[in-house]
Coordinates of C-alpha atoms in Angstrom, one line a residue:
Chain A
M75 CA 0.0 0.0 0.0
S76 CA 2.6 2.5 1.0
A77 CA 4.4 2.1 -2.3
K78 CA 1.8 4.4 -3.9
P79 CA 3.2 7.9 -4.4
K80 CA 1.9 10.4 -1.9
V81 CA 0.0 13.4 -3.1
G82 CA -1.3 16.5 -1.3
F83 CA -3.8 19.3 -2.0
Y84 CA -3.9 22.6 -0.2
W85 CA -5.7 25.9 -0.6
C86 CA -4.7 29.4 0.4
A87 CA -6.3 32.6 -0.6
S88 CA -8.7 31.1 -3.1
C89 CA -12.4 30.7 -3.8
G90 CA -12.6 26.9 -3.7
G91 CA -13.1 26.7 -7.5
C92 CA -9.7 24.9 -7.9
E93 CA -10.9 22.3 -5.4
E94 CA -14.0 21.9 -7.6
A95 CA -11.7 21.5 -10.5
V96 CA -10.1 18.4 -8.9
V97 CA -13.6 17.0 -8.3
D98 CA -14.4 17.8 -11.9
L99 CA -12.1 15.0 -12.9
A100 CA -15.3 13.1 -12.4
E101 CA -14.9 9.3 -12.7
D102 CA -11.3 9.8 -13.7
I103 CA -10.5 10.8 -10.1
L104 CA -11.0 7.1 -9.2
G105 CA -8.1 6.3 -11.5
V106 CA -6.0 8.9 -9.7
V107 CA -7.0 7.6 -6.3
E108 CA -6.0 4.1 -7.4
A109 CA -2.6 5.3 -8.4
V110 CA -1.8 7.7 -5.6
E111 CA -2.2 8.0 -1.8
I112 CA -3.7 11.3 -0.8
V113 CA -2.1 12.4 2.4
F114 CA -3.5 15.9 2.8
W115 CA -6.6 17.5 1.4
P116 CA -8.3 19.8 4.0
V117 CA -11.3 20.4 1.8
A118 CA -12.2 16.8 1.5
M119 CA -10.3 14.6 4.0
D120 CA -9.6 14.8 7.7
F121 CA -5.9 15.3 7.9
K122 CA -4.3 17.9 10.1
K123 CA -1.2 20.0 9.8
S124 CA 0.5 17.8 12.4
D125 CA 0.0 14.8 10.0
V126 CA 2.0 16.7 7.4
E127 CA 4.6 17.7 9.9
A128 CA 5.0 14.0 10.8
L129 CA 6.0 13.1 7.3
P130 CA 9.6 13.0 6.4
D131 CA 10.9 15.9 4.3
Q132 CA 10.1 15.3 0.6
G133 CA 7.9 12.5 1.7
I134 CA 5.1 13.8 -0.5
V135 CA 5.7 13.3 -4.3
A136 CA 3.6 16.3 -5.3
T137 CA 1.5 18.9 -3.7
F138 CA -1.0 20.9 -5.7
L139 CA -1.4 24.2 -3.9
N140 CA -4.1 26.6 -5.1
G141 CA -4.7 30.2 -3.9
A142 CA -2.6 33.2 -3.4
I143 CA -0.6 34.0 -0.2
R144 CA -2.1 36.7 1.9
T145 CA -1.8 35.7 5.5
S146 CA 1.1 34.4 7.7
E147 CA -0.8 31.1 8.0
Q148 CA -0.8 30.6 4.3
E149 CA 2.8 31.5 4.1
E150 CA 3.7 29.0 6.8
M151 CA 1.8 26.2 5.1
A152 CA 3.5 27.1 1.8
H153 CA 6.9 26.7 3.5
L154 CA 5.8 23.5 5.2
L155 CA 4.4 21.9 2.1
R156 CA 7.5 23.0 0.1
R157 CA 9.7 21.2 2.6
K158 CA 7.6 18.0 2.6
S159 CA 7.1 17.8 -1.2
Q160 CA 9.4 16.7 -4.0
F161 CA 7.3 18.8 -6.5
L162 CA 5.3 21.8 -5.5
I163 CA 2.8 22.7 -8.1
A164 CA 1.1 26.1 -8.2
Y165 CA -2.4 25.1 -9.1
G166 CA -4.7 27.7 -10.7
A167 CA -4.4 31.4 -11.5
C168 CA -4.1 32.5 -7.8
A169 CA -1.1 30.4 -7.0
H170 CA 0.3 31.0 -10.5
L171 CA -0.2 34.8 -10.8
G172 CA -1.9 36.0 -7.6
G173 CA -5.3 35.7 -9.3
I174 CA -8.4 37.7 -8.4
P175 CA -7.2 38.2 -4.7
G176 CA -4.1 39.9 -6.2
L177 CA -6.4 42.8 -7.3
A178 CA -6.3 43.8 -3.6
N179 CA -2.8 45.0 -4.3
Q180 CA -4.4 48.2 -5.6
F181 CA -5.2 49.1 -2.0
D182 CA -3.1 49.1 1.1
R183 CA -3.8 46.9 4.1
E184 CA -5.2 49.8 6.2
D185 CA -7.7 50.7 3.4
I186 CA -8.9 47.1 3.3
L187 CA -9.3 46.6 7.0
R188 CA -11.0 50.0 7.5
W189 CA -13.5 49.2 4.8
V190 CA -14.2 45.7 5.9
Y191 CA -14.4 46.4 9.7
E192 CA -15.5 50.0 9.8
T193 CA -16.8 52.0 6.8
G194 CA -18.3 49.3 4.6
P195 CA -22.1 49.9 4.2
T196 CA -23.0 46.5 5.6
T197 CA -20.7 46.7 8.6
V198 CA -22.0 47.3 12.1
N199 CA -19.0 47.5 14.4
D200 CA -19.4 50.5 16.7
A201 CA -16.5 49.4 18.9
K202 CA -14.3 49.2 15.8
V203 CA -13.1 45.7 16.7
R204 CA -10.5 44.3 14.4
P205 CA -9.0 40.8 14.4
Q206 CA -5.8 40.7 16.4
P207 CA -2.9 38.3 15.9
E208 CA -3.0 37.6 19.6
F209 CA -6.1 37.4 21.8
T210 CA -6.5 36.4 25.4
D211 CA -9.7 34.8 26.5
S212 CA -10.2 33.5 30.1
G213 CA -6.4 33.4 30.6
R214 CA -5.8 31.5 27.4
V215 CA -3.8 33.0 24.5
L216 CA -5.3 32.5 21.1
N217 CA -3.7 33.3 17.8
L218 CA -4.9 34.4 14.5
P219 CA -2.9 34.6 11.3
R220 CA -1.4 38.0 10.4
F221 CA -2.9 39.7 7.4
H222 CA 0.0 40.7 5.1
D223 CA 0.4 44.0 3.4
R224 CA 0.5 42.3 0.0
V225 CA -1.0 39.5 -1.9
R226 CA 1.6 37.2 -3.5
A227 CA 1.7 34.4 -6.0
L228 CA 3.1 31.2 -4.6
D229 CA 6.5 31.6 -6.3
Q230 CA 7.0 35.0 -4.7
V231 CA 7.0 33.1 -1.3
V232 CA 8.6 29.7 -2.0
D233 CA 10.3 27.8 -4.8
V234 CA 7.7 26.3 -7.3
D235 CA 8.4 23.4 -9.6
Y236 CA 5.5 23.6 -12.0
Y237 CA 2.5 25.8 -12.7
L238 CA -1.0 24.7 -13.8
P239 CA -2.7 27.8 -15.1
G240 CA -6.4 28.7 -15.2
C241 CA -9.3 29.9 -13.2
P242 CA -9.6 27.0 -12.6
P243 CA -7.3 24.6 -14.5
T244 CA -9.2 22.4 -16.8
P245 CA -9.7 18.7 -16.0
K246 CA -7.8 17.8 -19.2
L247 CA -4.7 19.8 -18.1
T248 CA -4.9 18.5 -14.6
K249 CA -5.1 14.9 -15.8
A250 CA -2.2 15.5 -18.2
A251 CA -0.1 16.9 -15.3
V252 CA -0.9 14.0 -12.9
G253 CA -0.1 11.6 -15.8
A254 CA 3.3 13.3 -16.4
L255 CA 4.1 13.2 -12.7
L256 CA 3.2 9.5 -12.4
S257 CA 5.1 8.5 -15.5
G258 CA 8.0 10.8 -14.6
K259 CA 7.9 12.4 -18.0
L260 CA 8.3 16.0 -16.8
P261 CA 9.2 19.1 -18.6
P262 CA 12.0 21.4 -17.3
K263 CA 11.5 22.8 -13.9
G264 CA 9.5 26.1 -13.9
S265 CA 7.3 25.1 -16.9
V266 CA 3.7 26.1 -17.1
L267 CA 1.9 22.9 -17.9
A268 CA -0.1 24.2 -20.9
P269 CA 0.6 25.0 -24.5
D270 CA 3.0 27.9 -25.0
I271 CA 1.0 29.8 -27.6
A272 CA -1.6 32.5 -27.5
L273 CA -5.3 31.5 -27.1
C274 CA -6.2 32.9 -30.6
D275 CA -4.3 29.9 -32.0
E276 CA -6.9 27.5 -30.8
C277 CA -9.9 29.8 -30.9
P278 CA -12.8 28.5 -33.0
R279 CA -13.4 32.1 -34.2
K280 CA -9.8 32.5 -35.5
A281 CA -10.8 32.6 -39.1
S282 CA -13.0 35.6 -38.5
K283 CA -10.2 37.7 -36.9
P284 CA -9.3 40.4 -39.4
A285 CA -5.7 40.8 -40.4
D286 CA -5.9 44.5 -39.5
L287 CA -8.1 45.2 -36.5
S288 CA -9.4 48.7 -36.3
F289 CA -11.2 49.7 -33.1
T290 CA -13.5 52.7 -33.3
E291 CA -14.8 52.0 -29.8
F292 CA -14.8 49.4 -27.1
K293 CA -17.9 47.7 -25.7
R294 CA -18.2 45.5 -22.7
P295 CA -20.1 42.2 -23.1
H296 CA -23.3 43.5 -21.4
Q297 CA -23.5 46.6 -23.6
K298 CA -24.0 44.7 -26.8
L299 CA -25.6 41.6 -28.4
L300 CA -22.6 39.5 -29.4
D301 CA -22.4 37.5 -32.6
P302 CA -21.6 33.9 -31.5
E303 CA -19.5 33.2 -34.5
K304 CA -17.4 36.2 -35.1
C305 CA -14.0 37.2 -33.5
L306 CA -14.9 39.3 -30.4
L307 CA -12.1 41.8 -31.2
A308 CA -13.8 42.3 -34.5
Q309 CA -16.9 43.2 -32.5
N310 CA -15.0 45.8 -30.6
V311 CA -15.0 43.8 -27.4
V312 CA -11.9 43.6 -25.2
C313 CA -10.7 40.0 -25.5
L314 CA -7.4 39.0 -23.9
G315 CA -6.9 36.1 -26.2
P316 CA -3.9 37.6 -28.1
A317 CA -2.0 38.1 -24.8
T318 CA -3.1 35.0 -23.0
R319 CA -1.7 31.4 -23.1
G320 CA -4.0 28.9 -24.7
G321 CA -4.8 25.4 -23.4
C322 CA -8.3 26.1 -22.1
E323 CA -9.8 25.3 -25.5
A324 CA -11.5 28.7 -25.6
L325 CA -14.0 27.8 -22.9
C326 CA -15.2 31.4 -22.4
I327 CA -15.3 32.1 -26.1
N328 CA -17.5 29.1 -26.5
G329 CA -19.8 30.6 -24.0
N330 CA -19.8 33.8 -26.1
M331 CA -17.7 35.7 -23.5
P332 CA -14.3 37.3 -24.2
C333 CA -11.2 35.8 -22.7
S334 CA -10.3 37.6 -19.4
G335 CA -6.7 36.2 -19.3
C336 CA -6.7 33.6 -16.5
F337 CA -3.9 31.5 -18.1
G338 CA -1.5 34.4 -18.0
G339 CA 0.9 35.2 -20.8
T340 CA 3.1 32.9 -22.8
S341 CA 6.8 32.4 -21.9
R342 CA 7.7 35.3 -24.1
V343 CA 5.6 37.8 -22.2
R344 CA 7.0 39.6 -19.1
D345 CA 3.8 41.5 -18.3
Q346 CA 0.5 40.4 -19.6
G347 CA -1.3 43.6 -18.9
A348 CA 1.2 45.7 -20.8
K349 CA 1.1 43.3 -23.7
I350 CA -2.7 43.4 -24.2
L351 CA -2.7 47.2 -23.7
S352 CA -0.1 47.5 -26.4
S353 CA -2.0 45.2 -28.8
L354 CA -5.4 46.8 -28.3
C355 CA -4.3 50.4 -28.4
A356 CA -2.1 50.1 -31.4
N357 CA -5.2 49.0 -33.4
V358 CA -7.4 51.9 -32.4
A359 CA -8.5 53.7 -35.6
A360 CA -8.4 57.3 -34.3
K361 CA -5.3 59.5 -34.9
E362 CA -6.2 62.7 -32.9
P363 CA -5.6 62.7 -29.2
K364 CA -9.2 63.6 -28.5
D365 CA -10.6 60.8 -30.6
I366 CA -8.1 58.3 -29.2
R367 CA -9.2 59.2 -25.7
A368 CA -12.9 58.9 -26.7
A369 CA -12.3 55.4 -28.1
L370 CA -10.3 54.3 -25.1
A371 CA -12.9 55.5 -22.7
G372 CA -14.6 52.2 -23.4
I373 CA -12.0 50.6 -21.2
P374 CA -12.9 52.3 -17.9
D375 CA -10.7 50.2 -15.6
P376 CA -7.5 49.2 -17.3
V377 CA -5.9 47.6 -14.2
G378 CA -8.9 45.4 -13.5
T379 CA -9.3 44.5 -17.1
F380 CA -5.7 43.7 -18.1
Y381 CA -4.4 42.4 -14.8
R382 CA -7.6 40.6 -13.6
Y383 CA -5.5 37.6 -12.6
G384 CA -2.0 38.8 -12.8
L385 CA -1.5 42.0 -10.8
A386 CA 0.5 40.4 -8.0
R387 CA 2.9 38.8 -10.4
S388 CA 3.1 41.8 -12.8
L389 CA 6.2 44.0 -13.1
L390 CA 4.9 46.7 -10.7
R391 CA 3.1 44.1 -8.4
G392 CA 0.2 46.4 -7.7
R393 CA -0.3 50.0 -6.6
V394 CA 3.1 51.4 -5.7
N395 CA 2.1 54.7 -4.1
G396 CA -0.8 56.4 -2.3
G397 CA -4.2 55.2 -1.4
G398 CA -7.2 54.0 -3.4
T399 CA -7.4 54.3 -7.2
Q400 CA -9.5 56.5 -9.4
N401 CA -11.7 53.5 -10.0
A402 CA -11.8 52.6 -6.3
R403 CA -14.9 53.0 -4.3
S404 CA -15.4 56.6 -3.3
Chain B
M245 CA 3.2 51.0 1.6
A246 CA 2.0 54.6 1.5
Q247 CA 5.1 56.0 3.1
H248 CA 7.9 57.3 0.9
E249 CA 11.5 56.3 1.4
P250 CA 13.7 58.9 3.0
T251 CA 14.8 61.0 0.1
A252 CA 18.2 62.6 -0.4
T253 CA 16.6 65.5 -2.4
G254 CA 16.9 67.9 0.6
N255 CA 20.7 68.1 0.5
G256 CA 20.8 68.2 -3.3
A257 CA 22.8 64.9 -3.5
W258 CA 20.1 62.9 -5.1
K259 CA 19.7 63.0 -8.9
P260 CA 16.9 61.2 -10.7
R261 CA 17.6 58.5 -13.2
I262 CA 15.6 58.9 -16.3
V263 CA 15.5 56.3 -19.1
A264 CA 14.8 57.9 -22.5
F265 CA 13.6 56.0 -25.6
F266 CA 14.4 58.1 -28.7
C267 CA 13.4 57.2 -32.2
N268 CA 16.2 56.8 -34.7
W269 CA 14.9 59.2 -37.3
C270 CA 13.9 62.3 -35.3
T271 CA 14.5 62.6 -31.6
Y272 CA 17.8 60.6 -31.5
T273 CA 19.1 62.7 -34.4
A274 CA 17.9 65.8 -32.5
A275 CA 19.8 64.7 -29.5
D276 CA 22.9 64.2 -31.7
L277 CA 22.4 67.8 -33.0
A278 CA 22.1 69.1 -29.4
G279 CA 25.4 67.4 -28.7
V280 CA 27.2 68.7 -31.9
S281 CA 25.9 72.1 -31.0
R282 CA 27.4 71.8 -27.6
M283 CA 24.2 72.4 -25.8
K284 CA 24.2 71.3 -22.2
Y285 CA 21.4 69.3 -20.6
A286 CA 21.1 67.4 -17.3
S287 CA 23.2 64.2 -17.1
S288 CA 20.4 62.2 -15.5
V289 CA 19.1 60.8 -18.8
R290 CA 20.2 57.5 -20.3
V291 CA 19.2 57.4 -23.9
I292 CA 18.2 54.2 -25.7
R293 CA 17.8 54.4 -29.4
L294 CA 15.0 52.6 -31.1
M295 CA 14.0 52.6 -34.7
C296 CA 10.6 54.2 -34.0
S297 CA 8.5 55.3 -31.1
G298 CA 6.1 52.6 -32.3
R299 CA 8.7 50.1 -31.1
V300 CA 8.3 51.2 -27.5
D301 CA 6.6 48.3 -25.8
P302 CA 4.7 49.3 -22.6
Q303 CA 6.7 46.5 -20.9
F304 CA 9.9 48.5 -21.4
I305 CA 8.5 51.4 -19.4
L306 CA 7.2 49.1 -16.6
E307 CA 10.5 47.3 -16.5
A308 CA 12.5 50.5 -16.4
L309 CA 10.4 51.8 -13.4
A310 CA 10.5 48.4 -11.7
R311 CA 14.3 48.3 -12.0
G312 CA 14.9 51.7 -10.5
A313 CA 14.2 54.4 -13.1
D314 CA 12.6 57.5 -11.6
G315 CA 11.1 58.5 -14.9
V316 CA 10.8 57.5 -18.5
L317 CA 10.9 59.8 -21.5
I318 CA 9.8 58.8 -25.0
G319 CA 10.7 60.9 -28.0
G320 CA 9.3 60.4 -31.5
C321 CA 8.7 62.2 -34.8
H322 CA 5.8 64.7 -35.0
P323 CA 2.5 63.1 -36.0
G324 CA 2.5 62.9 -39.8
D325 CA 6.3 62.7 -40.0
C326 CA 6.8 59.1 -38.9
H327 CA 9.4 57.3 -41.0
Y328 CA 7.1 54.3 -40.9
V329 CA 4.0 56.4 -41.5
E330 CA 1.9 55.1 -38.5
G331 CA 4.4 54.2 -35.8
N332 CA 4.1 57.3 -33.7
H333 CA 0.4 57.1 -33.8
K334 CA 0.5 53.6 -32.5
W335 CA 2.6 54.8 -29.6
L336 CA 0.4 57.8 -28.9
R337 CA -2.6 55.5 -28.5
R338 CA -0.6 53.2 -26.2
F339 CA 0.7 56.1 -24.2
D340 CA -2.8 57.4 -23.5
L341 CA -4.1 54.3 -21.9
L342 CA -0.7 53.5 -20.2
Q343 CA -0.8 56.9 -18.5
R344 CA -4.2 56.1 -17.1
L345 CA -3.1 52.6 -16.0
L346 CA 0.0 54.0 -14.3
S347 CA -1.9 56.7 -12.5
D348 CA -4.3 53.9 -11.2
L349 CA -1.1 52.2 -9.9
G350 CA 0.1 55.3 -8.1
I351 CA 2.7 56.5 -10.6
E352 CA 2.6 60.3 -11.1
P353 CA 1.9 61.3 -14.7
E354 CA 5.1 63.5 -14.7
R355 CA 7.2 60.4 -14.5
V356 CA 6.3 59.1 -17.9
R357 CA 6.5 61.7 -20.7
L358 CA 6.0 61.8 -24.4
E359 CA 7.4 64.5 -26.6
W360 CA 7.5 64.9 -30.4
I361 CA 10.9 66.2 -31.3
S362 CA 12.0 66.5 -34.9
A363 CA 15.6 66.0 -36.2
A364 CA 16.0 69.8 -36.4
E365 CA 14.9 70.5 -32.8
G366 CA 18.1 70.0 -30.8
E367 CA 17.1 72.9 -28.6
K368 CA 13.8 71.1 -27.7
V369 CA 15.8 68.0 -26.5
K370 CA 17.6 70.3 -24.1
T371 CA 14.5 72.1 -22.8
V372 CA 12.5 68.9 -22.5
I373 CA 15.2 67.0 -20.6
N374 CA 15.9 69.8 -18.3
D375 CA 12.3 70.4 -17.6
M376 CA 11.6 66.7 -17.0
V377 CA 14.6 66.4 -14.7
A378 CA 13.4 69.4 -12.7
K379 CA 9.9 67.9 -12.3
V380 CA 11.1 64.4 -11.4
T381 CA 13.6 65.9 -8.9
A382 CA 10.7 67.7 -7.3
L383 CA 8.7 64.5 -7.1
G384 CA 11.6 62.7 -5.5
P385 CA 12.8 59.1 -6.0
L386 CA 10.4 56.4 -7.2
G387 CA 12.7 53.8 -5.8
L388 CA 10.7 50.7 -6.7
P389 CA 13.5 48.1 -6.2
G390 CA 13.9 49.4 -2.6
R391 CA 10.2 49.4 -2.1
F392 CA 9.8 45.8 -3.2
V393 CA 12.5 44.8 -0.7
Q394 CA 10.6 46.7 1.9
W395 CA 7.3 44.9 1.0
D396 CA 9.0 41.5 1.3
K397 CA 10.3 42.1 4.8
E398 CA 7.0 40.8 6.1
L399 CA 8.0 37.5 4.5
T400 CA 11.5 37.3 5.9
A401 CA 10.1 37.9 9.3
L402 CA 8.2 34.6 9.2
E403 CA 11.1 32.7 7.7
H404 CA 13.2 33.7 10.7
E405 CA 10.4 32.6 13.1
I406 CA 10.1 29.2 11.3
A407 CA 13.9 28.7 11.5
E408 CA 13.9 29.6 15.2
A409 CA 11.0 27.2 15.9
A410 CA 12.8 24.4 14.0
V411 CA 15.8 24.9 16.3
A412 CA 13.7 25.0 19.4
Q413 CA 12.2 21.5 18.9
P414 CA 9.7 20.1 19.8
S415 CA 7.3 22.7 18.3
V416 CA 4.4 23.8 20.4
E417 CA 1.1 23.7 18.6
R418 CA -0.7 27.0 19.3
E419 CA -4.4 27.0 19.1
V420 CA -6.0 29.1 16.4
A421 CA -9.5 30.5 17.0
H422 CA -11.9 32.7 15.2
V423 CA -12.6 35.9 17.0
S424 CA -16.0 37.4 16.5

């Protein structure tokens, strides 16, 4: 029994969708369970941190860790699982790039805590109580994790062996990754386990993408009835396909929604947001500053649109100065 | 995060570092002209020659700032004069949205500047650079590399704790509770 390779799953700052993605393997998960021994999976099985601590270092073959790192507890678990695992895999957009939680890097810690515990419209907290890392109750000292200033992708905290991109990663990519691990046929360390080519390459609407795009305006999906056959860029909708790694088989496009960039850029891209900004803007039709501005007004929140999943891992890592943004709540 | 690093601007010792991307056909030639004409401009600018302002990738600007530049200057041909017809228009469109994105990320608009400077305008190279250096000097250092190190101190703190706990075996499990 013990000959089976040990595998762990863990979640940090995430929504739980990546856990669903594991369950989405459906009946194939039975094959996985046959082949491996799951030693840690807080969402589904009753193992504790002490069980992981009791394992020898590198005793787990692979840990799939999803979610960004926001608190000291998540950071500590990332270190622990790194030590106990031969391969640590950043599973999903949050562990890979910081994900949606990474958007919080537009605000500083104090902004966030004040909003959540004091000024938010649904908050009733006259005593302005805030969670404290240390708390004494009837003589017993209790501890809560510390809330870090910044949201981080997993590889900004510990060394990562492989990345499975996506929000969440597709069952197909997950299966391929598990298969590669079990067979030992692994790509070079640091690889993203998905094709290294832009999404447009596998998009079913590729044929309708004009050679020369020319944007006169930008529309968001709710502002327009979308043709289900035609390239979304040709319909003046911001689609991140050109700056996003493929491998999802154009799931959102097939749902008639534009790509929002969850797979991150390809290996040639340093900063996904800058790349899609570059591509979209260059193809605006207007030439006069006033007309250019009018066309680009259709993209009201460039940070949230271009860095929806990648702000924490972007070149600037978030807001570098000052308080809330222009687009922030007022 | 909101606090600035201590600046050396007060004693006049600190000088900004500005990365300049100049197009080969107009602004770089103008900078050459300024040099040949023995005009003097601030030494804070590092010029990088590109074939066209349309070659400026927004990644270059983010990377320059992330690696310690206090400002970035882009110089290209006047609209209508681009050697490649459209290049400077492409850059103008990128610049517009990039400025908005940068301001949302807390970078002051004065730090990233676009100027159209033709091959004949050596004088304009001098005025633009001197003006930009003065404005960026007034803003003070951006200092992103230092700021990133500062941000990551919250990580090294825990690493030390873990290392200390590992030394002081056996580890004591502390209880974690939710406080309402």
